[in-house]
PDB file of C-alpha atoms in Angstrom:
ATOM      1  CA  UNK A   1     201.393 -31.688   9.300  1.00 61.00           C
ATOM      2  CA  UNK A   2     199.063 -34.292  10.254  1.00 70.00           C
ATOM      3  CA  UNK A   3     196.236 -34.493  11.900  1.00 85.00           C
ATOM      4  CA  UNK A   4     193.756 -36.618  14.584  1.00 90.00           C
ATOM      5  CA  UNK A   5     191.878 -39.773  12.582  1.00 94.00           C
ATOM      6  CA  UNK A   6     188.548 -39.027  12.052  1.00 95.00           C
ATOM      7  CA  UNK A   7     188.292 -43.278  12.155  1.00 95.00           C
ATOM      8  CA  UNK A   8     189.806 -43.372  15.673  1.00 93.00           C
ATOM      9  CA  UNK A   9     187.144 -40.074  16.306  1.00 93.00           C
ATOM     10  CA  UNK A  10     183.873 -41.959  14.761  1.00 95.00           C
ATOM     11  CA  UNK A  11     184.972 -45.990  15.461  1.00 95.00           C
ATOM     12  CA  UNK A  12     186.952 -46.311  19.136  1.00 93.00           C
ATOM     13  CA  UNK A  13     186.493 -49.963  19.226  1.00 95.00           C
ATOM     14  CA  UNK A  14     188.245 -50.052  16.239  1.00 95.00           C
ATOM     15  CA  UNK A  15     191.817 -51.941  16.699  1.00 95.00           C
ATOM     16  CA  UNK A  16     195.040 -51.423  14.517  1.00 96.00           C
ATOM     17  CA  UNK A  17     197.842 -52.453  16.664  1.00 96.00           C
ATOM     18  CA  UNK A  18     201.332 -51.284  15.710  1.00 97.00           C
ATOM     19  CA  UNK A  19     204.351 -53.601  16.864  1.00 97.00           C
ATOM     20  CA  UNK A  20     207.649 -53.700  16.227  1.00 97.00           C
ATOM     21  CA  UNK A  21     208.829 -57.024  13.910  1.00 97.00           C
ATOM     22  CA  UNK A  22     211.835 -59.185  16.218  1.00 95.00           C
ATOM     23  CA  UNK A  23     213.219 -60.381  13.297  1.00 97.00           C
ATOM     24  CA  UNK A  24     215.361 -59.216   9.547  1.00 98.00           C
ATOM     25  CA  UNK A  25     212.368 -59.618   7.151  1.00 98.00           C
ATOM     26  CA  UNK A  26     212.574 -59.324   3.598  1.00 98.00           C
ATOM     27  CA  UNK A  27     210.138 -59.083   0.884  1.00 98.00           C
ATOM     28  CA  UNK A  28     211.343 -61.634  -2.520  1.00 97.00           C
ATOM     29  CA  UNK A  29     208.762 -61.118  -5.946  1.00 95.00           C
ATOM     30  CA  UNK A  30     209.477 -63.317  -8.503  1.00 89.00           C
ATOM     31  CA  UNK A  31     212.355 -64.621  -7.490  1.00 91.00           C
ATOM     32  CA  UNK A  32     214.262 -60.914  -6.578  1.00 93.00           C
ATOM     33  CA  UNK A  33     215.113 -59.313  -3.197  1.00 96.00           C
ATOM     34  CA  UNK A  34     213.344 -55.983  -3.107  1.00 97.00           C
ATOM     35  CA  UNK A  35     212.826 -55.024   0.255  1.00 98.00           C
ATOM     36  CA  UNK A  36     215.052 -56.549   3.584  1.00 98.00           C
ATOM     37  CA  UNK A  37     215.038 -54.727   7.047  1.00 98.00           C
ATOM     38  CA  UNK A  38     215.683 -55.475  10.454  1.00 98.00           C
ATOM     39  CA  UNK A  39     213.324 -52.431  11.838  1.00 98.00           C
ATOM     40  CA  UNK A  40     209.614 -53.337  10.049  1.00 98.00           C
ATOM     41  CA  UNK A  41     206.592 -52.202  11.627  1.00 98.00           C
ATOM     42  CA  UNK A  42     204.256 -55.147  12.040  1.00 98.00           C
ATOM     43  CA  UNK A  43     200.455 -53.189  11.195  1.00 98.00           C
ATOM     44  CA  UNK A  44     197.559 -55.808  12.882  1.00 97.00           C
ATOM     45  CA  UNK A  45     194.121 -54.480  11.808  1.00 96.00           C
ATOM     46  CA  UNK A  46     190.579 -55.138  12.606  1.00 95.00           C
ATOM     47  CA  UNK A  47     188.865 -57.276   9.979  1.00 93.00           C
ATOM     48  CA  UNK A  48     192.427 -56.654   6.989  1.00 94.00           C
ATOM     49  CA  UNK A  49     195.117 -58.903   6.754  1.00 94.00           C
ATOM     50  CA  UNK A  50     198.530 -58.174   8.624  1.00 96.00           C
ATOM     51  CA  UNK A  51     200.655 -56.255   7.030  1.00 97.00           C
ATOM     52  CA  UNK A  52     204.122 -55.587   7.386  1.00 98.00           C
ATOM     53  CA  UNK A  53     205.634 -52.325   6.917  1.00 98.00           C
ATOM     54  CA  UNK A  54     209.384 -51.371   5.815  1.00 98.00           C
ATOM     55  CA  UNK A  55     211.880 -48.647   5.788  1.00 98.00           C
ATOM     56  CA  UNK A  56     211.689 -46.710   2.702  1.00 97.00           C
ATOM     57  CA  UNK A  57     215.458 -46.953   3.179  1.00 98.00           C
ATOM     58  CA  UNK A  58     215.387 -50.508   3.153  1.00 98.00           C
ATOM     59  CA  UNK A  59     213.437 -50.608  -0.015  1.00 98.00           C
ATOM     60  CA  UNK A  60     214.872 -51.192  -3.892  1.00 98.00           C
ATOM     61  CA  UNK A  61     213.269 -47.775  -4.543  1.00 97.00           C
ATOM     62  CA  UNK A  62     214.356 -48.409  -8.244  1.00 97.00           C
ATOM     63  CA  UNK A  63     212.190 -51.425  -8.716  1.00 97.00           C
ATOM     64  CA  UNK A  64     208.985 -49.212  -7.885  1.00 97.00           C
ATOM     65  CA  UNK A  65     207.007 -46.829  -9.914  1.00 97.00           C
ATOM     66  CA  UNK A  66     204.768 -44.348  -7.945  1.00 97.00           C
ATOM     67  CA  UNK A  67     201.301 -44.663 -10.039  1.00 98.00           C
ATOM     68  CA  UNK A  68     198.466 -42.018  -9.951  1.00 97.00           C
ATOM     69  CA  UNK A  69     196.680 -44.177  -7.349  1.00 98.00           C
ATOM     70  CA  UNK A  70     195.783 -42.969  -4.256  1.00 97.00           C
ATOM     71  CA  UNK A  71     193.205 -44.131  -1.039  1.00 97.00           C
ATOM     72  CA  UNK A  72     192.207 -42.678   1.510  1.00 96.00           C
ATOM     73  CA  UNK A  73     192.312 -45.183   5.606  1.00 96.00           C
ATOM     74  CA  UNK A  74     190.464 -43.222   7.334  1.00 96.00           C
ATOM     75  CA  UNK A  75     192.328 -44.845  10.289  1.00 96.00           C
ATOM     76  CA  UNK A  76     196.263 -44.076   9.178  1.00 97.00           C
ATOM     77  CA  UNK A  77     195.395 -41.442   6.374  1.00 97.00           C
ATOM     78  CA  UNK A  78     196.308 -40.989   2.663  1.00 97.00           C
ATOM     79  CA  UNK A  79     198.420 -43.189   0.990  1.00 97.00           C
ATOM     80  CA  UNK A  80     200.158 -42.931  -2.319  1.00 98.00           C
ATOM     81  CA  UNK A  81     200.925 -46.394  -4.391  1.00 98.00           C
ATOM     82  CA  UNK A  82     203.908 -47.313  -6.197  1.00 98.00           C
ATOM     83  CA  UNK A  83     203.559 -49.738  -9.206  1.00 98.00           C
ATOM     84  CA  UNK A  84     206.548 -53.064  -8.623  1.00 97.00           C
ATOM     85  CA  UNK A  85     209.027 -53.320 -12.068  1.00 93.00           C
ATOM     86  CA  UNK A  86     209.812 -56.723 -12.893  1.00 88.00           C
ATOM     87  CA  UNK A  87     211.145 -56.299 -16.409  1.00 86.00           C
ATOM     88  CA  UNK A  88     208.671 -58.251 -18.416  1.00 87.00           C
ATOM     89  CA  UNK A  89     206.106 -57.288 -16.648  1.00 89.00           C
ATOM     90  CA  UNK A  90     204.474 -54.824 -13.842  1.00 95.00           C
ATOM     91  CA  UNK A  91     202.606 -55.288 -10.992  1.00 97.00           C
ATOM     92  CA  UNK A  92     200.548 -52.302 -11.058  1.00 97.00           C
ATOM     93  CA  UNK A  93     199.420 -50.488  -7.366  1.00 98.00           C
ATOM     94  CA  UNK A  94     201.625 -53.264  -5.721  1.00 98.00           C
ATOM     95  CA  UNK A  95     203.419 -51.291  -2.766  1.00 98.00           C
ATOM     96  CA  UNK A  96     201.976 -48.030  -0.898  1.00 98.00           C
ATOM     97  CA  UNK A  97     203.203 -45.852   1.973  1.00 98.00           C
ATOM     98  CA  UNK A  98     201.335 -43.280   4.003  1.00 97.00           C
ATOM     99  CA  UNK A  99     203.860 -40.122   3.623  1.00 95.00           C
ATOM    100  CA  UNK A 100     201.255 -37.677   6.286  1.00 95.00           C
ATOM    101  CA  UNK A 101     199.241 -40.049   8.267  1.00 97.00           C
ATOM    102  CA  UNK A 102     197.200 -39.623  10.926  1.00 96.00           C
ATOM    103  CA  UNK A 103     199.021 -38.555  14.621  1.00 95.00           C
ATOM    104  CA  UNK A 104     197.919 -42.192  15.673  1.00 95.00           C
ATOM    105  CA  UNK A 105     200.050 -43.922  13.196  1.00 97.00           C
ATOM    106  CA  UNK A 106     203.315 -41.524  12.621  1.00 97.00           C
ATOM    107  CA  UNK A 107     205.642 -44.557  13.287  1.00 97.00           C
ATOM    108  CA  UNK A 108     204.234 -45.489   9.903  1.00 98.00           C
ATOM    109  CA  UNK A 109     205.400 -42.345   7.777  1.00 97.00           C
ATOM    110  CA  UNK A 110     208.606 -43.082   5.369  1.00 95.00           C
ATOM    111  CA  UNK A 111     207.217 -46.944   5.615  1.00 98.00           C
ATOM    112  CA  UNK A 112     206.188 -49.048   2.675  1.00 98.00           C
ATOM    113  CA  UNK A 113     203.891 -51.901   2.753  1.00 98.00           C
ATOM    114  CA  UNK A 114     203.560 -54.250  -0.084  1.00 98.00           C
ATOM    115  CA  UNK A 115     200.146 -56.568  -1.435  1.00 96.00           C
ATOM    116  CA  UNK A 116     201.279 -60.021  -0.903  1.00 96.00           C
ATOM    117  CA  UNK A 117     197.067 -60.931  -0.292  1.00 94.00           C
ATOM    118  CA  UNK A 118     196.865 -58.897  -3.710  1.00 95.00           C
ATOM    119  CA  UNK A 119     199.651 -60.676  -5.701  1.00 96.00           C
ATOM    120  CA  UNK A 120     201.099 -64.305  -5.598  1.00 94.00           C
ATOM    121  CA  UNK A 121     203.987 -63.337  -6.515  1.00 94.00           C
ATOM    122  CA  UNK A 122     204.715 -60.909  -3.832  1.00 97.00           C
ATOM    123  CA  UNK A 123     206.417 -63.528  -0.502  1.00 97.00           C
ATOM    124  CA  UNK A 124     206.627 -60.774   2.800  1.00 98.00           C
ATOM    125  CA  UNK A 125     208.665 -63.244   5.067  1.00 97.00           C
ATOM    126  CA  UNK A 126     211.082 -64.145   7.948  1.00 97.00           C
ATOM    127  CA  UNK A 127     214.575 -63.735   6.498  1.00 92.00           C
ATOM    128  CA  UNK A 128     217.161 -66.703   6.619  1.00 77.00           C
TER     129      UNK A 128
END
C-alpha cells in the first residue's frame, strides 16, 4: 500500500517530473545490451541527474542480482538495488527500483534505473 510522499509535503517546491520518452531507449554495459524499451520514463528532479527508468519486463533480469542495499528517497520511496553481472566482474548496486513508490510516483513501480553517472561502462541512450 503506497502512502503520500513525506518529501513533497515537507519541501513542496522540490520538483520531480516524470515524462514519457517518445523514442526507444537502450542500456548498454561493456558491449552488452541489458535493456531495450519503448516505454521509458524520464525523471527530471531538482539537484539530481536526469534518470531514465525502464520497465522491469524490458530489462535482462538474468544479468542482475539483488543486493542487500536499500535507500530511501523522501520523494519517491524506498529503493531496492541490484548488482550488474558482467561475467568476469560485477558492478555493485548499479541498478535500482522502487517496488512500492509513494503515491505521487506510482508510475515508477516495476521500473528500473541505471547508475550511468557512477559507472562509466553503463550507457543509457536512444536506440538506433
